[in-house]
PDB file of N, CA and C in Angstrom:
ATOM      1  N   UNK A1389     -12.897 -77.776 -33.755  1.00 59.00           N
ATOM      2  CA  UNK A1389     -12.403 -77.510 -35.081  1.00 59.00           C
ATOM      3  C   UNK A1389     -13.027 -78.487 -36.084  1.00 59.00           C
ATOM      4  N   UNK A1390     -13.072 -79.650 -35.410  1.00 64.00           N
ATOM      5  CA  UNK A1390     -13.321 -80.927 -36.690  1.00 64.00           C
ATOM      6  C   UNK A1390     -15.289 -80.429 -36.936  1.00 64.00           C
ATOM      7  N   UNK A1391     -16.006 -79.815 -35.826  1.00 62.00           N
ATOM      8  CA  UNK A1391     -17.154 -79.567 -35.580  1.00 62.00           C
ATOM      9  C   UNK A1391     -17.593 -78.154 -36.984  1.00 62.00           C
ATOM     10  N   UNK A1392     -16.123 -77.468 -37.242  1.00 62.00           N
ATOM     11  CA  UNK A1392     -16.752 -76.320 -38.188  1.00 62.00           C
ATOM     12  C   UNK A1392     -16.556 -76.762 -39.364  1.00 62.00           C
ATOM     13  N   UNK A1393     -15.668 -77.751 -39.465  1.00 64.00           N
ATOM     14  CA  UNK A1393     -15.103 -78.422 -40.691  1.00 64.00           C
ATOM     15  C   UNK A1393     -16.460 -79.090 -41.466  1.00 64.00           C
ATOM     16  N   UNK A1394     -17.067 -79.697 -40.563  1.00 59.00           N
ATOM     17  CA  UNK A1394     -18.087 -80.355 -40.875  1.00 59.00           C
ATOM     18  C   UNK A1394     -19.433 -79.936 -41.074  1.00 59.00           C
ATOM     19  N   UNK A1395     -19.579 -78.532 -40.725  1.00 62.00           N
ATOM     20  CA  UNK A1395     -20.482 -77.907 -40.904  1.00 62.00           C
ATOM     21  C   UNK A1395     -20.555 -76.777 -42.141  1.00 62.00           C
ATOM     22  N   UNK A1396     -19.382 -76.394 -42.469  1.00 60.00           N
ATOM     23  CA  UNK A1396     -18.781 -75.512 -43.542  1.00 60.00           C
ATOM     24  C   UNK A1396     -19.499 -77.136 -44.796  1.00 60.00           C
ATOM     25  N   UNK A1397     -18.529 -78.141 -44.505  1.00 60.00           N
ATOM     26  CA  UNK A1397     -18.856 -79.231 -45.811  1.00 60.00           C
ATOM     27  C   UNK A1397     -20.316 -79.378 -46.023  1.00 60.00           C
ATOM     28  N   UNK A1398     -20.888 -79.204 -44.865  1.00 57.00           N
ATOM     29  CA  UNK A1398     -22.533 -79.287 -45.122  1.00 57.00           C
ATOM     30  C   UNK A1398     -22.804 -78.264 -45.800  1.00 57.00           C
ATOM     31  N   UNK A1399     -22.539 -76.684 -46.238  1.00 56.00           N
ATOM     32  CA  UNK A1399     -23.085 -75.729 -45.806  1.00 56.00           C
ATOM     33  C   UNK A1399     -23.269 -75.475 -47.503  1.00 56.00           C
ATOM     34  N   UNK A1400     -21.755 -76.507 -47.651  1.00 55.00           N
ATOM     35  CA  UNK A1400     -20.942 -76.168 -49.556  1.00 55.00           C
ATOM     36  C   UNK A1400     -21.803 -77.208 -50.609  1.00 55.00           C
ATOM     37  N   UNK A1401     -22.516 -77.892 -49.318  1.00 50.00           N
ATOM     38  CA  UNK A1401     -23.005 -78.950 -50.451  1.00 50.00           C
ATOM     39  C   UNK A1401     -24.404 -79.234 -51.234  1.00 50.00           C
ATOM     40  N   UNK A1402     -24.762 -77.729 -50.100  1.00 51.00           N
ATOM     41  CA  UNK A1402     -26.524 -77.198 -49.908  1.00 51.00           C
ATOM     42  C   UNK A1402     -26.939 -76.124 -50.654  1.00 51.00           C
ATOM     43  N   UNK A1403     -27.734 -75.839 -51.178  1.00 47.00           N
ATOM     44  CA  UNK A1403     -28.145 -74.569 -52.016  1.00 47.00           C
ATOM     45  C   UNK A1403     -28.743 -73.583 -50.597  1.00 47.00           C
ATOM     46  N   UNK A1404     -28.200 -72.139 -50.702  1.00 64.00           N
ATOM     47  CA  UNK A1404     -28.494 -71.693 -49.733  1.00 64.00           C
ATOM     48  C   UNK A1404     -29.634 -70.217 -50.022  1.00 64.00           C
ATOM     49  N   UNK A1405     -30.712 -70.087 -49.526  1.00 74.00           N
ATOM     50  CA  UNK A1405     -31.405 -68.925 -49.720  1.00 74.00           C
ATOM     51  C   UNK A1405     -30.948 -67.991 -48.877  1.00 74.00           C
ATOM     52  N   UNK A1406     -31.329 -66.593 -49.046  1.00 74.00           N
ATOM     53  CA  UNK A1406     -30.797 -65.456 -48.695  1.00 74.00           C
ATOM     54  C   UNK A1406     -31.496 -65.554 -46.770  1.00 74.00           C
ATOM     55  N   UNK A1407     -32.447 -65.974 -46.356  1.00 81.00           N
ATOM     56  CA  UNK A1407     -32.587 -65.685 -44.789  1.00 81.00           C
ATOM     57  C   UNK A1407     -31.898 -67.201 -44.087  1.00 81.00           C
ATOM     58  N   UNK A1408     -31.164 -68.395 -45.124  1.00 85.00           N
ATOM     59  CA  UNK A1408     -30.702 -69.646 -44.321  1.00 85.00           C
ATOM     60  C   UNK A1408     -29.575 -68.950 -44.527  1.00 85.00           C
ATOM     61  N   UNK A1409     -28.713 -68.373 -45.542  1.00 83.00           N
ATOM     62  CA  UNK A1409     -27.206 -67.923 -45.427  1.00 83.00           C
ATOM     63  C   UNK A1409     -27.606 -67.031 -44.011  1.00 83.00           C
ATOM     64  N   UNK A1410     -28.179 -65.790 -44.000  1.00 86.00           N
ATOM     65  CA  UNK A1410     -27.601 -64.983 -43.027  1.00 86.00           C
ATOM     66  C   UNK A1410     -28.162 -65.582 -41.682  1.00 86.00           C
ATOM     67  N   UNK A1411     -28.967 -66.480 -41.409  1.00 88.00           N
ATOM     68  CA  UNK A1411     -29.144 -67.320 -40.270  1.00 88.00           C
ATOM     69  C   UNK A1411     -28.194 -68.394 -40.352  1.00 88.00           C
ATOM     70  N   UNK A1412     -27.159 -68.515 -40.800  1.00 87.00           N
ATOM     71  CA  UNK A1412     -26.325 -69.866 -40.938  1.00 87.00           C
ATOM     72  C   UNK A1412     -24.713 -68.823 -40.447  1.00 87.00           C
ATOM     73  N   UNK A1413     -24.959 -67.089 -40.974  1.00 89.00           N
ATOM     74  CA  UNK A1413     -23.706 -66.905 -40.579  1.00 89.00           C
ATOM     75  C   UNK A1413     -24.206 -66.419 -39.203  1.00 89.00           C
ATOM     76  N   UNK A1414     -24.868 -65.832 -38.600  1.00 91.00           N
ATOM     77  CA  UNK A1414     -25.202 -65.385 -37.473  1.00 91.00           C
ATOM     78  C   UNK A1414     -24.725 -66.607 -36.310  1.00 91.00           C
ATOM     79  N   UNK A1415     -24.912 -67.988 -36.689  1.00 90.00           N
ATOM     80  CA  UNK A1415     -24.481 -68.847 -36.321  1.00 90.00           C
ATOM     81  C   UNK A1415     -22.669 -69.284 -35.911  1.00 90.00           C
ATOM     82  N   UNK A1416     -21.962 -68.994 -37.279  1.00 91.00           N
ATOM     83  CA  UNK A1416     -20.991 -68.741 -36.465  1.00 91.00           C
ATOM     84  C   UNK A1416     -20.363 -68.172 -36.186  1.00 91.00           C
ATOM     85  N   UNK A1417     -21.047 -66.560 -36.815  1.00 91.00           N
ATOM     86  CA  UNK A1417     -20.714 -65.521 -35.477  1.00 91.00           C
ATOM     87  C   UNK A1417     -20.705 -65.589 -34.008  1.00 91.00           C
ATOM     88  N   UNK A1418     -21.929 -65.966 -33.578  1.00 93.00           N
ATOM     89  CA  UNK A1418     -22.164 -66.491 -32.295  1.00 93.00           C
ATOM     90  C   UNK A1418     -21.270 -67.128 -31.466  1.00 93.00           C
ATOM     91  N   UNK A1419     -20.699 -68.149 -32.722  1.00 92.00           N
ATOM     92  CA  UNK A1419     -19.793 -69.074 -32.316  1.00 92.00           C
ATOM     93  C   UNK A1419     -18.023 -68.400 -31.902  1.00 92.00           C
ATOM     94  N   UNK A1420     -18.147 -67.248 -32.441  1.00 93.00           N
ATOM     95  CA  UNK A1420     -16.783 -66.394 -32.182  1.00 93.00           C
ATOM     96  C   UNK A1420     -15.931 -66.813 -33.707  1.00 93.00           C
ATOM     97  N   UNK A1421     -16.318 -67.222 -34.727  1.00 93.00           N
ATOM     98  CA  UNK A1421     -15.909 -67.635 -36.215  1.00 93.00           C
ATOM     99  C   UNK A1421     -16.537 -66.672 -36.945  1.00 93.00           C
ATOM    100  N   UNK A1422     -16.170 -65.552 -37.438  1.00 94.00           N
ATOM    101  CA  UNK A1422     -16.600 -64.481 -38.497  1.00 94.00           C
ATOM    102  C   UNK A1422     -15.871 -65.098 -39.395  1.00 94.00           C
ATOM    103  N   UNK A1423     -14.265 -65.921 -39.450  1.00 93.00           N
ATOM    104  CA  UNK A1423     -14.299 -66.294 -40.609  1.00 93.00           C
ATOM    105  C   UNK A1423     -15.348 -67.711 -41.779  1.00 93.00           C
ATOM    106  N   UNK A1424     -15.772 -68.108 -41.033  1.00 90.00           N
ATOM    107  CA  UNK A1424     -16.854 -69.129 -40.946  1.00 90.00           C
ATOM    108  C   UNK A1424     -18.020 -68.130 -41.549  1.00 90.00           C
ATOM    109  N   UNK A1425     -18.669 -67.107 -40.890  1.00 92.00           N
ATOM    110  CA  UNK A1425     -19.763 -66.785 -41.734  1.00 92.00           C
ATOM    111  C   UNK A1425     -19.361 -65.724 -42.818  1.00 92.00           C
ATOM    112  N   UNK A1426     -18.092 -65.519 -43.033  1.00 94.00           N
ATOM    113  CA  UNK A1426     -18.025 -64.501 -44.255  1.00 94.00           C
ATOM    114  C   UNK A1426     -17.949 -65.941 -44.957  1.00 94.00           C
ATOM    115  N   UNK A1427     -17.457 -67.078 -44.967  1.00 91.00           N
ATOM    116  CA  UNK A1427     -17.260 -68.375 -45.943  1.00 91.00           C
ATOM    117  C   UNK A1427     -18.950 -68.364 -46.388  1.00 91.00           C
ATOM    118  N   UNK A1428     -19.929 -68.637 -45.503  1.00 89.00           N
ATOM    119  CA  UNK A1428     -21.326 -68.879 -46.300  1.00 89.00           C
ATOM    120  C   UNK A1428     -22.436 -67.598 -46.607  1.00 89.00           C
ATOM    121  N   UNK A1429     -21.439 -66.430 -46.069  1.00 91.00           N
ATOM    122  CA  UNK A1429     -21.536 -65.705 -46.916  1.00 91.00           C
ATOM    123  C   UNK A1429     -21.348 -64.872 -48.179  1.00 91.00           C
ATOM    124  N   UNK A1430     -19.768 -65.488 -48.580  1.00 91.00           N
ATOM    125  CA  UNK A1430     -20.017 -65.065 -49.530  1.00 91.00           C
ATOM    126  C   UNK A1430     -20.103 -66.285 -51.130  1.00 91.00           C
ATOM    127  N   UNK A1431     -20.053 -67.767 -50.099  1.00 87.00           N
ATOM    128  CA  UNK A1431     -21.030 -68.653 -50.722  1.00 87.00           C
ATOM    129  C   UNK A1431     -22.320 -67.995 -51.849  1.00 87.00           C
ATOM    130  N   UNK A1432     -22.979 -67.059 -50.765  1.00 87.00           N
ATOM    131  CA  UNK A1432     -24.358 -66.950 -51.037  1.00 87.00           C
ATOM    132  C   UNK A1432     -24.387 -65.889 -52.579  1.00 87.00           C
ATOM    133  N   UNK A1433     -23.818 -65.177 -52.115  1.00 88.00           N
ATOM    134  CA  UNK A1433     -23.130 -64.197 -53.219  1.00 88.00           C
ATOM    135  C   UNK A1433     -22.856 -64.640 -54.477  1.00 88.00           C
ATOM    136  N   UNK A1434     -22.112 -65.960 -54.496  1.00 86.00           N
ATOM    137  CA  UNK A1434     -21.664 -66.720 -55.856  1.00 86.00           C
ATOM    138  C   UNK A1434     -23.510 -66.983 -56.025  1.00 86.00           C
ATOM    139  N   UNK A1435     -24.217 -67.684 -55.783  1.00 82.00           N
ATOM    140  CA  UNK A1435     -25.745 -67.736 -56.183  1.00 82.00           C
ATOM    141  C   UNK A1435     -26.503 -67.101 -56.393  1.00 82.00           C
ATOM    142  N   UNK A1436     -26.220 -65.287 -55.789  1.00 87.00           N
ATOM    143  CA  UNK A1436     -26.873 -64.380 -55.915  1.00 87.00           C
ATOM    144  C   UNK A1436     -26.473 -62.671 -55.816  1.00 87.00           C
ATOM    145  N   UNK A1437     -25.655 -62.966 -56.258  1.00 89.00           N
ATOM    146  CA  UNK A1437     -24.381 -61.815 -56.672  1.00 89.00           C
ATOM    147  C   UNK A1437     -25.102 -60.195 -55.878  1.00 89.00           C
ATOM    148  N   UNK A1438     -26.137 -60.361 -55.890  1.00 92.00           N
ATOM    149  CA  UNK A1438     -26.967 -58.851 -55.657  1.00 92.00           C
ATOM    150  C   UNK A1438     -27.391 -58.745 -54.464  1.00 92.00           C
ATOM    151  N   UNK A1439     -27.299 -59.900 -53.626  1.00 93.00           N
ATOM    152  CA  UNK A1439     -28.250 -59.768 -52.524  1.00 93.00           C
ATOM    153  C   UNK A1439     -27.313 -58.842 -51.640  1.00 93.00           C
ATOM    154  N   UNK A1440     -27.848 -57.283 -51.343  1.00 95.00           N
ATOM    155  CA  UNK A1440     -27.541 -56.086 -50.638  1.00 95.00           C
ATOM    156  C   UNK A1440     -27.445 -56.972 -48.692  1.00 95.00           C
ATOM    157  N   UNK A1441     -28.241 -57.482 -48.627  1.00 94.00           N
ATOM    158  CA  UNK A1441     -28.058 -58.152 -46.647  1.00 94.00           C
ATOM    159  C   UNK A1441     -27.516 -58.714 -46.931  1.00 94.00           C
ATOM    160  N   UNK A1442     -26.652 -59.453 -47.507  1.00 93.00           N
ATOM    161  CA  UNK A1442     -25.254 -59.994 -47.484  1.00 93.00           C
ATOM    162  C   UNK A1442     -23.986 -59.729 -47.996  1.00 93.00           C
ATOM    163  N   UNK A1443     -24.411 -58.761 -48.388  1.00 96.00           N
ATOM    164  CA  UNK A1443     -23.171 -57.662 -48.583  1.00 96.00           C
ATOM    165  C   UNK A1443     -23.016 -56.720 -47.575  1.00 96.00           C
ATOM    166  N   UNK A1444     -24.150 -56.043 -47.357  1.00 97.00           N
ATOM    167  CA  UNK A1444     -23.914 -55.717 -45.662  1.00 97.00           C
ATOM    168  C   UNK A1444     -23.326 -56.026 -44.744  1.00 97.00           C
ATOM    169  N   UNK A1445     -23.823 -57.516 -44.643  1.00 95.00           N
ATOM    170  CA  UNK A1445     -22.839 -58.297 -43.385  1.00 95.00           C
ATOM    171  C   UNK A1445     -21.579 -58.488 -43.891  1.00 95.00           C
ATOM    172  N   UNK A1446     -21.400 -58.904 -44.804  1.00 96.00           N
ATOM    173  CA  UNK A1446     -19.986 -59.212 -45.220  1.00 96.00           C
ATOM    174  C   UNK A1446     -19.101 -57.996 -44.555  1.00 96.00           C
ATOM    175  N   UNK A1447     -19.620 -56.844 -45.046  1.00 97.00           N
ATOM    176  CA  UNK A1447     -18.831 -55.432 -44.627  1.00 97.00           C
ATOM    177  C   UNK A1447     -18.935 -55.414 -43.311  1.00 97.00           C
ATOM    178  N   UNK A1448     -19.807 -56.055 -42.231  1.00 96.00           N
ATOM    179  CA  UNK A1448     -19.395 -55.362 -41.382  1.00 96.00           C
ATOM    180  C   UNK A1448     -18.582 -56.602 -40.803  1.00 96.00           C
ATOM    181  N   UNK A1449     -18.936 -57.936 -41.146  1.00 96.00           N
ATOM    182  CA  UNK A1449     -17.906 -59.113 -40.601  1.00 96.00           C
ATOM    183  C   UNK A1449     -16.114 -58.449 -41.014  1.00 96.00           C
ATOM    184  N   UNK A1450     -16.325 -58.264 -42.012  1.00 97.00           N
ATOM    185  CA  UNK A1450     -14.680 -57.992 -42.197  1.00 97.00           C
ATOM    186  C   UNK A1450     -14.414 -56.635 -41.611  1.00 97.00           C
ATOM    187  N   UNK A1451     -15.013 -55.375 -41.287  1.00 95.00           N
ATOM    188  CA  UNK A1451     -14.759 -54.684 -40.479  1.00 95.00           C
ATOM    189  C   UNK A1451     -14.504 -54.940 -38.966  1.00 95.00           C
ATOM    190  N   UNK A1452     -15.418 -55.872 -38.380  1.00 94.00           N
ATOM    191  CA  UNK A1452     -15.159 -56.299 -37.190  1.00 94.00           C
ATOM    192  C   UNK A1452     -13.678 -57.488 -37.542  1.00 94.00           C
ATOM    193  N   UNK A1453     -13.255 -57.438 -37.680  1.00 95.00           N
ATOM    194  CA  UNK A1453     -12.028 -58.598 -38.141  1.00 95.00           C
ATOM    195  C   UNK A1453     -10.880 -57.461 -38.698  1.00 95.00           C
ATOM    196  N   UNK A1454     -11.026 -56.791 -38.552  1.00 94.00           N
ATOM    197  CA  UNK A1454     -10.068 -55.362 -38.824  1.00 94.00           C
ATOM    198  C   UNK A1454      -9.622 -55.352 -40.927  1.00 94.00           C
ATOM    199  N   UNK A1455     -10.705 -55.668 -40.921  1.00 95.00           N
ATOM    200  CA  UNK A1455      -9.825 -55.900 -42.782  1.00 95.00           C
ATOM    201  C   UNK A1455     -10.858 -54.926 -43.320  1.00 95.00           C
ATOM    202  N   UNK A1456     -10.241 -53.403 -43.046  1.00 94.00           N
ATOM    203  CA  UNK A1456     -11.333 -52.505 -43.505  1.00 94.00           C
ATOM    204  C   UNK A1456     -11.493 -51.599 -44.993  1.00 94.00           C
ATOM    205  N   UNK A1457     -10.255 -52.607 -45.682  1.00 95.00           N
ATOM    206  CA  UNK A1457     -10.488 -52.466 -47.193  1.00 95.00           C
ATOM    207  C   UNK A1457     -11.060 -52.861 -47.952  1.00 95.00           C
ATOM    208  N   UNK A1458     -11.522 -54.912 -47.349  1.00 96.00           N
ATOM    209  CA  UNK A1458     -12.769 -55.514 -47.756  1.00 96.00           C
ATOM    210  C   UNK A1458     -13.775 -54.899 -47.447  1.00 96.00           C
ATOM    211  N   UNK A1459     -13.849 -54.710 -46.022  1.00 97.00           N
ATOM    212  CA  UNK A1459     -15.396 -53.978 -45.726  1.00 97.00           C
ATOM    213  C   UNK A1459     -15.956 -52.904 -46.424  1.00 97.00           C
ATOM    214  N   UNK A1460     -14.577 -52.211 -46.907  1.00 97.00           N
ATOM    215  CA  UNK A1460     -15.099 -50.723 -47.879  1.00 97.00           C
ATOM    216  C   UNK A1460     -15.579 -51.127 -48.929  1.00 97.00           C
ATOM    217  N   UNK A1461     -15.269 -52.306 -49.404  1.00 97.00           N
ATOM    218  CA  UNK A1461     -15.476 -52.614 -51.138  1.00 97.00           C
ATOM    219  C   UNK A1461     -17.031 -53.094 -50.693  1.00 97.00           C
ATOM    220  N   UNK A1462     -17.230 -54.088 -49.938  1.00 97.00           N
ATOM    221  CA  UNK A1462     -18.788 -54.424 -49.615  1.00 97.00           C
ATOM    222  C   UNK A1462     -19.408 -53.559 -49.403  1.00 97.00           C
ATOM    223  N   UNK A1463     -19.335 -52.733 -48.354  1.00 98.00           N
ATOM    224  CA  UNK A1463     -19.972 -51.362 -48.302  1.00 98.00           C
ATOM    225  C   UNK A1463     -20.404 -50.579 -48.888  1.00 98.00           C
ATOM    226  N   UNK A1464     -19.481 -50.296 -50.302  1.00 97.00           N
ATOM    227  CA  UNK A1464     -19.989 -49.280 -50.943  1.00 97.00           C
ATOM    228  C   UNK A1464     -20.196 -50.504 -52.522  1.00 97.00           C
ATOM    229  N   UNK A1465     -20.162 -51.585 -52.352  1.00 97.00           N
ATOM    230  CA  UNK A1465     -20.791 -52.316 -53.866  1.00 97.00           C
ATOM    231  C   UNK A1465     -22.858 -52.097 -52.904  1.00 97.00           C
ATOM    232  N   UNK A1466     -22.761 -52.402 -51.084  1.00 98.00           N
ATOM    233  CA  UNK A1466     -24.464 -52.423 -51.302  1.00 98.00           C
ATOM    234  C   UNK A1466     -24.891 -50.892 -51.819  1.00 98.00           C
ATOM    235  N   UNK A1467     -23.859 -49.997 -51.482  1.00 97.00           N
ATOM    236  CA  UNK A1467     -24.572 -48.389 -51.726  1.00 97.00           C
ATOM    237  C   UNK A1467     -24.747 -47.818 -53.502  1.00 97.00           C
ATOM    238  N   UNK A1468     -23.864 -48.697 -54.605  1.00 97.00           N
ATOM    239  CA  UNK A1468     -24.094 -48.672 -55.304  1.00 97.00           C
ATOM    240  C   UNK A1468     -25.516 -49.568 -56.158  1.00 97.00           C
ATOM    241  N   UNK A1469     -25.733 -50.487 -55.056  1.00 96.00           N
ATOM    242  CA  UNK A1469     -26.848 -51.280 -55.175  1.00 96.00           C
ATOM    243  C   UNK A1469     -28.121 -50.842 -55.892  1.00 96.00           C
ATOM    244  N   UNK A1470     -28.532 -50.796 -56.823  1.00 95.00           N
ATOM    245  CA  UNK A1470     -29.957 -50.668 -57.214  1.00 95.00           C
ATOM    246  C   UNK A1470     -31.261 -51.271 -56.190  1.00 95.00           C
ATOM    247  N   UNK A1471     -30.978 -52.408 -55.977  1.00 93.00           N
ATOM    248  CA  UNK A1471     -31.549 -53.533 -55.167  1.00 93.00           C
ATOM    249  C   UNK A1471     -31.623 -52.973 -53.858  1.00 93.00           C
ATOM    250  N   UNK A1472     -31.093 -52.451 -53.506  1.00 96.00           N
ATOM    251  CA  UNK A1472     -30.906 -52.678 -51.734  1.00 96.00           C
ATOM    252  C   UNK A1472     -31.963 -51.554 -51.519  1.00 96.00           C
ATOM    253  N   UNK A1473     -32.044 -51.687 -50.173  1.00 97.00           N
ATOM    254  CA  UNK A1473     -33.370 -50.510 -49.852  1.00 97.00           C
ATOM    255  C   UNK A1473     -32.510 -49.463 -49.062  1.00 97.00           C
ATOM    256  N   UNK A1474     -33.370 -48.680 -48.736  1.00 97.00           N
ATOM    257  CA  UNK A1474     -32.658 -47.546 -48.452  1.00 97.00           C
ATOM    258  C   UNK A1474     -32.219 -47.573 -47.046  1.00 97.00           C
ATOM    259  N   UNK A1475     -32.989 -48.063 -46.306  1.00 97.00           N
ATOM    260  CA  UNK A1475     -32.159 -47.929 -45.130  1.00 97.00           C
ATOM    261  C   UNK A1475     -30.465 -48.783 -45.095  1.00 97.00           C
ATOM    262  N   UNK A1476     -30.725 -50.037 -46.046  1.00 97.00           N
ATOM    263  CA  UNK A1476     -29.275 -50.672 -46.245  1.00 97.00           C
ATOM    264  C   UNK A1476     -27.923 -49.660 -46.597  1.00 97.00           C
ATOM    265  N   UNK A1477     -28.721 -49.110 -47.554  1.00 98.00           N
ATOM    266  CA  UNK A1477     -27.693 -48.428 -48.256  1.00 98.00           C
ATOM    267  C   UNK A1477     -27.288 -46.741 -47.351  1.00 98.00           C
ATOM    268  N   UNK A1478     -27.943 -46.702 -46.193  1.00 98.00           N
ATOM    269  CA  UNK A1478     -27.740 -45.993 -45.291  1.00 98.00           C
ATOM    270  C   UNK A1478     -27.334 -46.085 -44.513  1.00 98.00           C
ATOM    271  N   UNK A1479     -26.557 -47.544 -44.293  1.00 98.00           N
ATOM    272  CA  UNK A1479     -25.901 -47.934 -42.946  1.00 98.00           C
ATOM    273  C   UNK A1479     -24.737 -48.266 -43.592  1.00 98.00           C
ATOM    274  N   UNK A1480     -24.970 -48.852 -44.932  1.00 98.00           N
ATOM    275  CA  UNK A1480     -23.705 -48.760 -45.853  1.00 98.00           C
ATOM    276  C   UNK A1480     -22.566 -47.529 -45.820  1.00 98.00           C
ATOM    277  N   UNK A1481     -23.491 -46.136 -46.087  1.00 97.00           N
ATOM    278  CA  UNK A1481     -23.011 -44.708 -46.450  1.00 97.00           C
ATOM    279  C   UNK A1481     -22.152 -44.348 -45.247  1.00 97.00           C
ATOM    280  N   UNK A1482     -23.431 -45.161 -43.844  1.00 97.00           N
ATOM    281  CA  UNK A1482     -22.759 -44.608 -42.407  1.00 97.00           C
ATOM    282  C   UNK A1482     -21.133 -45.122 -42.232  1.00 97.00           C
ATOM    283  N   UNK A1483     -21.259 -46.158 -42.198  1.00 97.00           N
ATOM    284  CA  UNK A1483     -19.778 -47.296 -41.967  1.00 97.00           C
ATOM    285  C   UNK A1483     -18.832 -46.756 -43.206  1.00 97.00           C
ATOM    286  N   UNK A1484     -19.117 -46.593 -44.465  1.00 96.00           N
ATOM    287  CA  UNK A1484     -17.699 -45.771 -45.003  1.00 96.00           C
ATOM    288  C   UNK A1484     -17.339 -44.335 -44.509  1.00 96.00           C
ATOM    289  N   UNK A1485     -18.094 -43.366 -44.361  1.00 96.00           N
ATOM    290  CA  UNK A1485     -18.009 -42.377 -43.568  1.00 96.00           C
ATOM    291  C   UNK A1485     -16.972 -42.687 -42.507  1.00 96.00           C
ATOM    292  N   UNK A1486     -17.495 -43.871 -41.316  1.00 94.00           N
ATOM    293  CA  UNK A1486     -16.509 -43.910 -39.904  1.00 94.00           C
ATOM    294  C   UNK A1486     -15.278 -45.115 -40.610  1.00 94.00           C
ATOM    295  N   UNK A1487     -15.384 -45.259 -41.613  1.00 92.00           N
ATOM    296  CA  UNK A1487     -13.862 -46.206 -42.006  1.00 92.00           C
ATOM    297  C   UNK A1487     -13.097 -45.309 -42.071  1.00 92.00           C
ATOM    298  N   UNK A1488     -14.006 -44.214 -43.214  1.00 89.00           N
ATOM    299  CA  UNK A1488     -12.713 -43.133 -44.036  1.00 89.00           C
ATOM    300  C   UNK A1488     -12.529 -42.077 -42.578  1.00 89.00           C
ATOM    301  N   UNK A1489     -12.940 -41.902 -41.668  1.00 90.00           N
ATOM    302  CA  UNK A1489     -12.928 -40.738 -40.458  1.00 90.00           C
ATOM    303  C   UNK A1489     -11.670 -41.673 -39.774  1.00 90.00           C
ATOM    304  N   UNK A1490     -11.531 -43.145 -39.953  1.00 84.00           N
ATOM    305  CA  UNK A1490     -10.729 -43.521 -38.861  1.00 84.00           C
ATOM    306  C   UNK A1490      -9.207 -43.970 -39.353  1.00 84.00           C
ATOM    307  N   UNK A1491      -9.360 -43.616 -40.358  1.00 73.00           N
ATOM    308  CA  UNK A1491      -7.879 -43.400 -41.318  1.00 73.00           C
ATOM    309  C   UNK A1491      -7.100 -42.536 -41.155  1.00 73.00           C
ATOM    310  N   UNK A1492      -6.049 -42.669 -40.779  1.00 65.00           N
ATOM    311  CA  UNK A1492      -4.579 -41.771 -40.243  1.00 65.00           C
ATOM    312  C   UNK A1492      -4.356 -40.423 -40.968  1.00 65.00           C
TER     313      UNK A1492
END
């Protein structure tokens, strides 16, 4: 615990580019902490409000974490994306599709 504490304080104190955020959350995904990489991810977001691969992940971190009202809002802010490329915004389209299919 004291190990993520200390790595989150590093993480807040660093300017982060778009392939060190999503290599920094992949990290503690790995680690079994999605709440840890939605934190420097959506860090990254406050620096770069647009970046579509981290809005991606965001959606699918909080989907895997069962919070599939965040994930919808990420999801469909990358599909409204200008920025994002198309295959993003196609995996975006896919995952609201199976949110809204898995709704009661």
């Amino acid at each position: 615990m004291r190990l993520r504490f200390l790595l989150l304080a590093l993480l807040v104190a660093t300017p982060v580019d778009a392939e060190e955020a999503l290599s920094d959350a992949r990290l503690f995904e790995a680690r079994g902490d999605p709440e840890g990489a939605i934190a420097v991810l959506e860090r990254r977001l406050i620096a770069a409000p647009g970046d579509a691969s981290a809005q991606l992940k965001l959606g699918q971190l909080y989907e895997s974490i069962r919070s599939e009202k965040a994930a919808r809002i990420y999801y469909a802010t990358v599909a409204r994306n200008d920025a994002a490329t198309p295959s993003l915004k196609r995996v975006a389209l896919d995952r609201l599709r199976i949110i809204d299919r898995s709704k009661p």
